[in-house]
mmCIF file of N, CA, C and O in Angstrom:
data_model
loop_
_atom_site.group_PDB
_atom_site.id
_atom_site.type_symbol
_atom_site.label_atom_id
_atom_site.label_comp_id
_atom_site.label_asym_id
_atom_site.label_seq_id
_atom_site.Cartn_x
_atom_site.Cartn_y
_atom_site.Cartn_z
ATOM 1 N N UNK A 1 -174.080 34.593 -107.883
ATOM 2 C CA UNK A 1 -174.538 34.924 -106.009
ATOM 3 C C UNK A 1 -173.511 35.795 -104.900
ATOM 4 O O UNK A 1 -173.552 36.465 -104.557
ATOM 5 N N UNK A 2 -171.721 35.214 -105.588
ATOM 6 C CA UNK A 2 -170.971 35.832 -105.311
ATOM 7 C C UNK A 2 -170.814 37.237 -105.976
ATOM 8 O O UNK A 2 -170.356 37.594 -105.159
ATOM 9 N N UNK A 3 -171.385 37.360 -106.881
ATOM 10 C CA UNK A 3 -171.231 38.843 -107.892
ATOM 11 C C UNK A 3 -171.372 40.025 -106.934
ATOM 12 O O UNK A 3 -171.939 40.851 -106.409
ATOM 13 N N UNK A 4 -172.973 39.445 -106.563
ATOM 14 C CA UNK A 4 -174.067 40.447 -105.881
ATOM 15 C C UNK A 4 -173.316 41.287 -104.105
ATOM 16 O O UNK A 4 -173.716 41.510 -104.124
ATOM 17 N N UNK A 5 -173.132 39.475 -103.899
ATOM 18 C CA UNK A 5 -172.603 40.129 -102.541
ATOM 19 C C UNK A 5 -171.745 41.006 -102.862
ATOM 20 O O UNK A 5 -171.223 41.587 -101.621
ATOM 21 N N UNK A 6 -170.868 39.925 -103.722
ATOM 22 C CA UNK A 6 -169.141 41.802 -103.280
ATOM 23 C C UNK A 6 -169.065 43.410 -103.884
ATOM 24 O O UNK A 6 -169.196 43.619 -103.369
ATOM 25 N N UNK A 7 -170.232 42.618 -104.976
ATOM 26 C CA UNK A 7 -171.251 44.589 -105.298
ATOM 27 C C UNK A 7 -171.445 44.922 -103.822
ATOM 28 O O UNK A 7 -171.608 46.230 -103.521
ATOM 29 N N UNK A 8 -172.726 44.445 -103.265
ATOM 30 C CA UNK A 8 -173.168 44.836 -102.243
ATOM 31 C C UNK A 8 -172.348 45.084 -100.994
ATOM 32 O O UNK A 8 -172.517 46.013 -99.565
ATOM 33 N N UNK A 9 -171.782 44.215 -100.443
ATOM 34 C CA UNK A 9 -170.204 44.562 -99.275
ATOM 35 C C UNK A 9 -170.289 45.798 -100.292
ATOM 36 O O UNK A 9 -169.102 46.094 -99.382
ATOM 37 N N UNK A 10 -169.534 46.209 -100.862
ATOM 38 C CA UNK A 10 -169.002 47.395 -101.317
ATOM 39 C C UNK A 10 -170.310 49.337 -101.848
ATOM 40 O O UNK A 10 -169.176 49.468 -101.093
ATOM 41 N N UNK A 11 -171.089 48.207 -101.766
ATOM 42 C CA UNK A 11 -171.653 49.998 -102.228
ATOM 43 C C UNK A 11 -173.008 49.912 -100.814
ATOM 44 O O UNK A 11 -172.456 51.525 -100.996
ATOM 45 N N UNK A 12 -172.585 49.125 -100.452
ATOM 46 C CA UNK A 12 -173.896 49.641 -99.004
ATOM 47 C C UNK A 12 -172.249 50.371 -97.248
ATOM 48 O O UNK A 12 -173.598 51.158 -97.397
ATOM 49 N N UNK A 13 -171.783 49.870 -97.092
ATOM 50 C CA UNK A 13 -170.886 50.256 -96.518
ATOM 51 C C UNK A 13 -170.255 52.221 -97.067
ATOM 52 O O UNK A 13 -170.523 53.464 -96.341
ATOM 53 N N UNK A 14 -170.330 52.086 -98.658
ATOM 54 C CA UNK A 14 -168.956 53.083 -98.679
ATOM 55 C C UNK A 14 -170.519 53.868 -98.883
ATOM 56 O O UNK A 14 -169.841 55.520 -98.954
ATOM 57 N N UNK A 15 -171.528 54.138 -98.971
ATOM 58 C CA UNK A 15 -172.296 54.560 -99.079
ATOM 59 C C UNK A 15 -172.615 55.765 -97.931
ATOM 60 O O UNK A 15 -172.556 57.191 -98.389
ATOM 61 N N UNK A 16 -172.796 55.295 -97.272
ATOM 62 C CA UNK A 16 -173.301 56.278 -95.491
ATOM 63 C C UNK A 16 -171.540 57.293 -95.749
ATOM 64 O O UNK A 16 -171.233 58.193 -94.814
ATOM 65 N N UNK A 17 -170.736 56.360 -96.065
ATOM 66 C CA UNK A 17 -169.320 56.983 -95.366
ATOM 67 C C UNK A 17 -169.150 58.211 -96.097
ATOM 68 O O UNK A 17 -168.452 58.916 -96.523
ATOM 69 N N UNK A 18 -169.617 58.330 -97.603
ATOM 70 C CA UNK A 18 -169.363 59.177 -98.636
ATOM 71 C C UNK A 18 -169.685 60.636 -98.428
ATOM 72 O O UNK A 18 -169.491 61.223 -98.673
ATOM 73 N N UNK A 19 -171.111 59.750 -97.628
ATOM 74 C CA UNK A 19 -171.786 61.098 -97.446
ATOM 75 C C UNK A 19 -171.772 62.006 -97.100
ATOM 76 O O UNK A 19 -172.129 63.269 -96.707
ATOM 77 N N UNK A 20 -171.387 61.256 -96.036
ATOM 78 C CA UNK A 20 -171.346 61.259 -94.755
ATOM 79 C C UNK A 20 -169.375 63.149 -94.453
ATOM 80 O O UNK A 20 -169.264 64.082 -94.205
ATOM 81 N N UNK A 21 -168.853 62.423 -95.398
ATOM 82 C CA UNK A 21 -167.304 62.880 -96.018
ATOM 83 C C UNK A 21 -167.569 64.071 -97.253
ATOM 84 O O UNK A 21 -166.891 65.031 -96.696
ATOM 85 N N UNK A 22 -168.323 63.802 -97.612
ATOM 86 C CA UNK A 22 -169.390 64.746 -98.820
ATOM 87 C C UNK A 22 -169.272 66.141 -97.975
ATOM 88 O O UNK A 22 -169.601 67.125 -98.193
ATOM 89 N N UNK A 23 -171.117 65.848 -97.020
ATOM 90 C CA UNK A 23 -171.296 66.984 -95.935
ATOM 91 C C UNK A 23 -170.008 67.471 -95.675
ATOM 92 O O UNK A 23 -169.476 68.536 -95.122
ATOM 93 N N UNK A 24 -169.174 66.982 -95.105
ATOM 94 C CA UNK A 24 -168.072 67.415 -93.892
ATOM 95 C C UNK A 24 -167.439 67.943 -95.008
ATOM 96 O O UNK A 24 -167.135 69.168 -94.687
ATOM 97 N N UNK A 25 -166.671 67.738 -96.381
ATOM 98 C CA UNK A 25 -165.714 68.438 -97.192
ATOM 99 C C UNK A 25 -166.521 70.012 -97.986
ATOM 100 O O UNK A 25 -166.490 70.166 -97.608
ATOM 101 N N UNK A 26 -168.194 69.673 -97.609
ATOM 102 C CA UNK A 26 -168.381 70.772 -97.867
ATOM 103 C C UNK A 26 -169.377 71.301 -97.513
ATOM 104 O O UNK A 26 -168.968 73.021 -97.662
ATOM 105 N N UNK A 27 -168.648 71.097 -95.983
ATOM 106 C CA UNK A 27 -168.874 71.971 -94.458
ATOM 107 C C UNK A 27 -167.820 73.738 -94.528
ATOM 108 O O UNK A 27 -167.269 74.715 -94.214
ATOM 109 N N UNK A 28 -166.754 72.239 -94.194
ATOM 110 C CA UNK A 28 -165.363 73.207 -94.517
ATOM 111 C C UNK A 28 -165.117 74.609 -95.469
ATOM 112 O O UNK A 28 -164.436 75.170 -95.737
ATOM 113 N N UNK A 29 -165.511 73.698 -96.757
ATOM 114 C CA UNK A 29 -165.146 74.206 -97.676
ATOM 115 C C UNK A 29 -166.228 75.677 -98.458
ATOM 116 O O UNK A 29 -165.525 76.643 -98.501
ATOM 117 N N UNK A 30 -167.004 75.370 -98.165
ATOM 118 C CA UNK A 30 -167.668 76.865 -97.243
ATOM 119 C C UNK A 30 -167.449 77.483 -96.436
ATOM 120 O O UNK A 30 -167.675 78.902 -96.411
ATOM 121 N N UNK A 31 -165.996 77.152 -95.078
ATOM 122 C CA UNK A 31 -166.705 77.619 -93.782
ATOM 123 C C UNK A 31 -165.228 78.813 -94.642
ATOM 124 O O UNK A 31 -165.317 79.328 -94.645
ATOM 125 N N UNK A 32 -164.546 78.000 -95.354
ATOM 126 C CA UNK A 32 -162.570 77.970 -95.876
ATOM 127 C C UNK A 32 -163.065 79.384 -96.939
ATOM 128 O O UNK A 32 -162.819 80.366 -96.715
ATOM 129 N N UNK A 33 -164.624 79.011 -97.145
ATOM 130 C CA UNK A 33 -164.216 80.201 -98.347
ATOM 131 C C UNK A 33 -165.343 81.764 -98.108
ATOM 132 O O UNK A 33 -164.610 82.446 -99.000
ATOM 133 N N UNK A 34 -165.741 81.304 -97.169
ATOM 134 C CA UNK A 34 -166.720 82.094 -96.108
ATOM 135 C C UNK A 34 -165.698 82.897 -95.175
ATOM 136 O O UNK A 34 -165.849 84.579 -96.347
ATOM 137 N N UNK A 35 -164.401 82.147 -94.966
ATOM 138 C CA UNK A 35 -163.532 83.304 -94.836
ATOM 139 C C UNK A 35 -162.682 84.613 -95.195
ATOM 140 O O UNK A 35 -161.901 84.606 -95.444
ATOM 141 N N UNK A 36 -162.300 83.013 -96.236
ATOM 142 C CA UNK A 36 -161.137 84.380 -96.921
ATOM 143 C C UNK A 36 -162.680 85.049 -98.441
ATOM 144 O O UNK A 36 -161.324 86.108 -98.779
ATOM 145 N N UNK A 37 -163.301 85.482 -98.580
ATOM 146 C CA UNK A 37 -163.480 86.110 -99.436
ATOM 147 C C UNK A 37 -164.691 87.228 -98.965
ATOM 148 O O UNK A 37 -164.860 88.042 -99.209
ATOM 149 N N UNK A 38 -165.443 86.081 -98.169
ATOM 150 C CA UNK A 38 -165.597 87.243 -97.550
ATOM 151 C C UNK A 38 -167.300 87.549 -97.246
ATOM 152 O O UNK A 38 -168.863 88.274 -96.082
ATOM 153 N N UNK A 39 -168.493 86.767 -98.487
ATOM 154 C CA UNK A 39 -169.614 86.265 -98.457
ATOM 155 C C UNK A 39 -169.118 84.753 -98.751
ATOM 156 O O UNK A 39 -168.405 83.660 -98.398
ATOM 157 N N UNK A 40 -170.847 84.582 -98.866
ATOM 158 C CA UNK A 40 -171.408 83.632 -98.537
ATOM 159 C C UNK A 40 -170.755 82.471 -99.629
ATOM 160 O O UNK A 40 -171.524 82.437 -100.712
ATOM 161 N N UNK A 41 -170.350 82.009 -99.660
ATOM 162 C CA UNK A 41 -169.760 81.420 -101.532
ATOM 163 C C UNK A 41 -169.837 79.934 -101.326
ATOM 164 O O UNK A 41 -169.626 79.419 -100.489
ATOM 165 N N UNK A 42 -170.781 78.781 -102.300
ATOM 166 C CA UNK A 42 -170.411 77.117 -101.655
ATOM 167 C C UNK A 42 -170.098 76.527 -103.045
ATOM 168 O O UNK A 42 -169.870 77.080 -103.930
ATOM 169 N N UNK A 43 -168.236 75.724 -102.805
ATOM 170 C CA UNK A 43 -168.418 75.289 -104.004
ATOM 171 C C UNK A 43 -168.870 73.734 -104.156
ATOM 172 O O UNK A 43 -169.069 73.102 -103.753
ATOM 173 N N UNK A 44 -170.109 74.625 -105.583
ATOM 174 C CA UNK A 44 -170.686 74.111 -106.187
ATOM 175 C C UNK A 44 -169.877 72.105 -106.422
ATOM 176 O O UNK A 44 -170.771 71.477 -106.964
ATOM 177 N N UNK A 45 -169.075 72.382 -107.220
ATOM 178 C CA UNK A 45 -168.195 71.596 -108.239
ATOM 179 C C UNK A 45 -167.849 70.752 -106.843
ATOM 180 O O UNK A 45 -167.549 69.840 -106.971
ATOM 181 N N UNK A 46 -167.573 70.688 -105.115
ATOM 182 C CA UNK A 46 -167.036 69.488 -104.600
ATOM 183 C C UNK A 46 -168.162 68.386 -104.731
ATOM 184 O O UNK A 46 -167.814 68.081 -103.762
ATOM 185 N N UNK A 47 -169.780 68.849 -104.171
ATOM 186 C CA UNK A 47 -169.927 67.742 -104.152
ATOM 187 C C UNK A 47 -170.025 66.769 -105.797
ATOM 188 O O UNK A 47 -170.274 65.702 -105.291
ATOM 189 N N UNK A 48 -169.601 67.005 -106.547
ATOM 190 C CA UNK A 48 -169.094 66.484 -107.404
ATOM 191 C C UNK A 48 -168.716 65.136 -107.193
ATOM 192 O O UNK A 48 -168.528 63.937 -107.264
ATOM 193 N N UNK A 49 -167.749 65.248 -106.230
ATOM 194 C CA UNK A 49 -165.888 64.074 -106.157
ATOM 195 C C UNK A 49 -166.554 63.271 -105.142
ATOM 196 O O UNK A 49 -166.414 61.805 -105.474
ATOM 197 N N UNK A 50 -167.916 63.285 -104.423
ATOM 198 C CA UNK A 50 -168.447 62.004 -103.551
ATOM 199 C C UNK A 50 -168.743 61.047 -104.553
ATOM 200 O O UNK A 50 -168.719 60.095 -104.238
ATOM 201 N N UNK A 51 -169.264 61.114 -105.825
ATOM 202 C CA UNK A 51 -170.947 60.706 -106.421
ATOM 203 C C UNK A 51 -169.615 59.952 -107.238
ATOM 204 O O UNK A 51 -169.855 59.069 -107.555
ATOM 205 N N UNK A 52 -168.304 60.359 -107.750
ATOM 206 C CA UNK A 52 -167.094 59.536 -108.475
ATOM 207 C C UNK A 52 -166.374 59.384 -107.621
ATOM 208 O O UNK A 52 -165.777 58.196 -108.260
ATOM 209 N N UNK A 53 -166.090 59.627 -106.073
ATOM 210 C CA UNK A 53 -165.727 58.138 -106.137
ATOM 211 C C UNK A 53 -166.491 56.809 -105.689
ATOM 212 O O UNK A 53 -166.142 55.938 -106.052
ATOM 213 N N UNK A 54 -167.536 57.605 -105.178
ATOM 214 C CA UNK A 54 -168.205 56.002 -105.799
ATOM 215 C C UNK A 54 -168.469 55.455 -106.468
ATOM 216 O O UNK A 54 -168.581 54.102 -106.492
ATOM 217 N N UNK A 55 -169.096 55.821 -107.499
ATOM 218 C CA UNK A 55 -169.033 55.116 -108.590
ATOM 219 C C UNK A 55 -166.897 55.068 -109.403
ATOM 220 O O UNK A 55 -167.119 53.428 -109.946
ATOM 221 N N UNK A 56 -165.667 55.326 -109.291
ATOM 222 C CA UNK A 56 -165.323 54.243 -108.971
ATOM 223 C C UNK A 56 -164.718 53.789 -107.943
ATOM 224 O O UNK A 56 -163.996 52.501 -108.716
ATOM 225 N N UNK A 57 -165.165 53.426 -106.800
ATOM 226 C CA UNK A 57 -165.574 52.060 -106.126
ATOM 227 C C UNK A 57 -165.990 50.811 -106.312
ATOM 228 O O UNK A 57 -165.434 49.935 -106.997
ATOM 229 N N UNK A 58 -167.883 51.458 -107.092
ATOM 230 C CA UNK A 58 -168.179 50.297 -107.830
ATOM 231 C C UNK A 58 -167.559 49.642 -108.727
ATOM 232 O O UNK A 58 -167.977 48.520 -109.210
ATOM 233 N N UNK A 59 -167.039 50.879 -110.002
ATOM 234 C CA UNK A 59 -165.924 49.899 -110.568
ATOM 235 C C UNK A 59 -165.450 49.664 -110.477
ATOM 236 O O UNK A 59 -164.784 48.239 -111.231
ATOM 237 N N UNK A 60 -164.575 49.602 -110.112
ATOM 238 C CA UNK A 60 -162.690 49.132 -109.355
ATOM 239 C C UNK A 60 -163.814 47.294 -108.384
ATOM 240 O O UNK A 60 -162.977 46.831 -108.791
ATOM 241 N N UNK A 61 -164.406 47.423 -108.197
ATOM 242 C CA UNK A 61 -165.366 46.026 -107.200
ATOM 243 C C UNK A 61 -165.415 45.932 -108.463
ATOM 244 O O UNK A 61 -165.503 44.244 -108.114
ATOM 245 N N UNK A 62 -166.196 46.264 -109.632
ATOM 246 C CA UNK A 62 -167.233 45.448 -110.924
ATOM 247 C C UNK A 62 -165.639 44.851 -111.898
ATOM 248 O O UNK A 62 -166.071 43.165 -112.266
ATOM 249 N N UNK A 63 -165.101 45.379 -111.880
ATOM 250 C CA UNK A 63 -164.048 44.400 -112.889
ATOM 251 C C UNK A 63 -163.149 42.921 -111.871
ATOM 252 O O UNK A 63 -162.567 42.801 -112.483
ATOM 253 N N UNK A 64 -164.106 43.369 -110.766
ATOM 254 C CA UNK A 64 -162.778 41.174 -110.377
ATOM 255 C C UNK A 64 -163.971 40.751 -110.718
ATOM 256 O O UNK A 64 -163.486 39.645 -110.412
ATOM 257 N N UNK A 65 -165.177 41.817 -110.733
ATOM 258 C CA UNK A 65 -165.983 39.955 -110.806
ATOM 259 C C UNK A 65 -165.804 39.066 -111.941
ATOM 260 O O UNK A 65 -165.966 37.966 -111.797
ATOM 261 N N UNK A 66 -164.982 39.519 -112.345
ATOM 262 C CA UNK A 66 -165.115 38.182 -113.632
ATOM 263 C C UNK A 66 -163.694 37.056 -112.928
ATOM 264 O O UNK A 66 -163.925 35.521 -113.484
ATOM 265 N N UNK A 67 -162.803 37.976 -112.853
ATOM 266 C CA UNK A 67 -161.719 37.119 -111.988
ATOM 267 C C UNK A 67 -162.582 36.245 -110.550
ATOM 268 O O UNK A 67 -162.180 34.856 -110.354
ATOM 269 N N UNK A 68 -163.718 36.904 -110.212
ATOM 270 C CA UNK A 68 -163.749 35.543 -108.930
ATOM 271 C C UNK A 68 -164.570 34.459 -109.110
ATOM 272 O O UNK A 68 -165.052 33.942 -109.304
ATOM 273 N N UNK A 69 -165.665 35.329 -110.541
ATOM 274 C CA UNK A 69 -166.415 33.979 -111.142
ATOM 275 C C UNK A 69 -165.520 32.629 -112.079
ATOM 276 O O UNK A 69 -165.713 31.901 -111.924
ATOM 277 N N UNK A 70 -164.487 33.041 -112.306
ATOM 278 C CA UNK A 70 -163.186 32.191 -113.194
ATOM 279 C C UNK A 70 -162.894 30.978 -111.976
ATOM 280 O O UNK A 70 -162.312 30.295 -111.758
ATOM 281 N N UNK A 71 -162.236 31.981 -110.451
ATOM 282 C CA UNK A 71 -161.254 31.710 -110.247
ATOM 283 C C UNK A 71 -162.849 30.897 -108.683
ATOM 284 O O UNK A 71 -162.343 29.323 -107.970
ATOM 285 N N UNK A 72 -163.893 30.988 -109.315
ATOM 286 C CA UNK A 72 -165.006 30.341 -108.604
ATOM 287 C C UNK A 72 -166.124 28.753 -109.288
ATOM 288 O O UNK A 72 -166.962 28.572 -108.024
ATOM 289 N N UNK A 73 -165.131 29.039 -109.823
ATOM 290 C CA UNK A 73 -166.532 27.376 -110.515
ATOM 291 C C UNK A 73 -165.267 26.418 -110.129
ATOM 292 O O UNK A 73 -164.448 26.241 -108.943
ATOM 293 N N UNK A 74 -165.985 25.049 -109.831
ATOM 294 C CA UNK A 74 -166.119 23.799 -109.504
ATOM 295 C C UNK A 74 -164.683 23.232 -109.861
ATOM 296 O O UNK A 74 -164.442 22.498 -109.107
ATOM 297 N N UNK A 75 -164.476 23.370 -111.080
ATOM 298 C CA UNK A 75 -163.442 22.750 -111.445
ATOM 299 C C UNK A 75 -161.979 23.049 -111.238
ATOM 300 O O UNK A 75 -160.876 22.633 -111.518
ATOM 301 N N UNK A 76 -162.165 24.208 -110.413
ATOM 302 C CA UNK A 76 -160.947 25.064 -109.877
ATOM 303 C C UNK A 76 -160.438 25.032 -108.577
ATOM 304 O O UNK A 76 -159.257 25.830 -108.217
ATOM 305 N N UNK A 77 -161.390 24.310 -107.954
ATOM 306 C CA UNK A 77 -161.826 24.433 -106.278
ATOM 307 C C UNK A 77 -160.348 23.499 -105.968
ATOM 308 O O UNK A 77 -160.943 22.309 -107.157
ATOM 309 N N UNK A 78 -160.232 23.327 -105.715
ATOM 310 C CA UNK A 78 -158.304 22.228 -104.652
ATOM 311 C C UNK A 78 -158.982 21.794 -103.779
ATOM 312 O O UNK A 78 -159.039 22.565 -102.407
ATOM 313 N N UNK A 79 -158.240 20.522 -103.415
ATOM 314 C CA UNK A 79 -158.460 20.040 -102.079
ATOM 315 C C UNK A 79 -157.638 19.973 -101.113
ATOM 316 O O UNK A 79 -156.306 19.354 -102.377
ATOM 317 N N UNK A 80 -157.117 20.410 -100.346
ATOM 318 C CA UNK A 80 -156.473 20.170 -99.151
ATOM 319 C C UNK A 80 -155.970 19.393 -98.667
ATOM 320 O O UNK A 80 -157.170 18.010 -98.650
#
């Protein structure tokens, strides 16, 4: 249960933030490329950046799962 909560608490807030940042970055990149090149140029490679950042963030959260399971065992819990 804790593992699913960790992944959901990472994935759900991160998705709209990366969509908004990716759209803003694409808008700025397209505007800059249009200003410098004179024609409308769309940097399609920039669309991969939010996808890769999202995958890296989920991967880093997933690597914490074994430590979470190990530290949340009842035998490992200490009472103060």
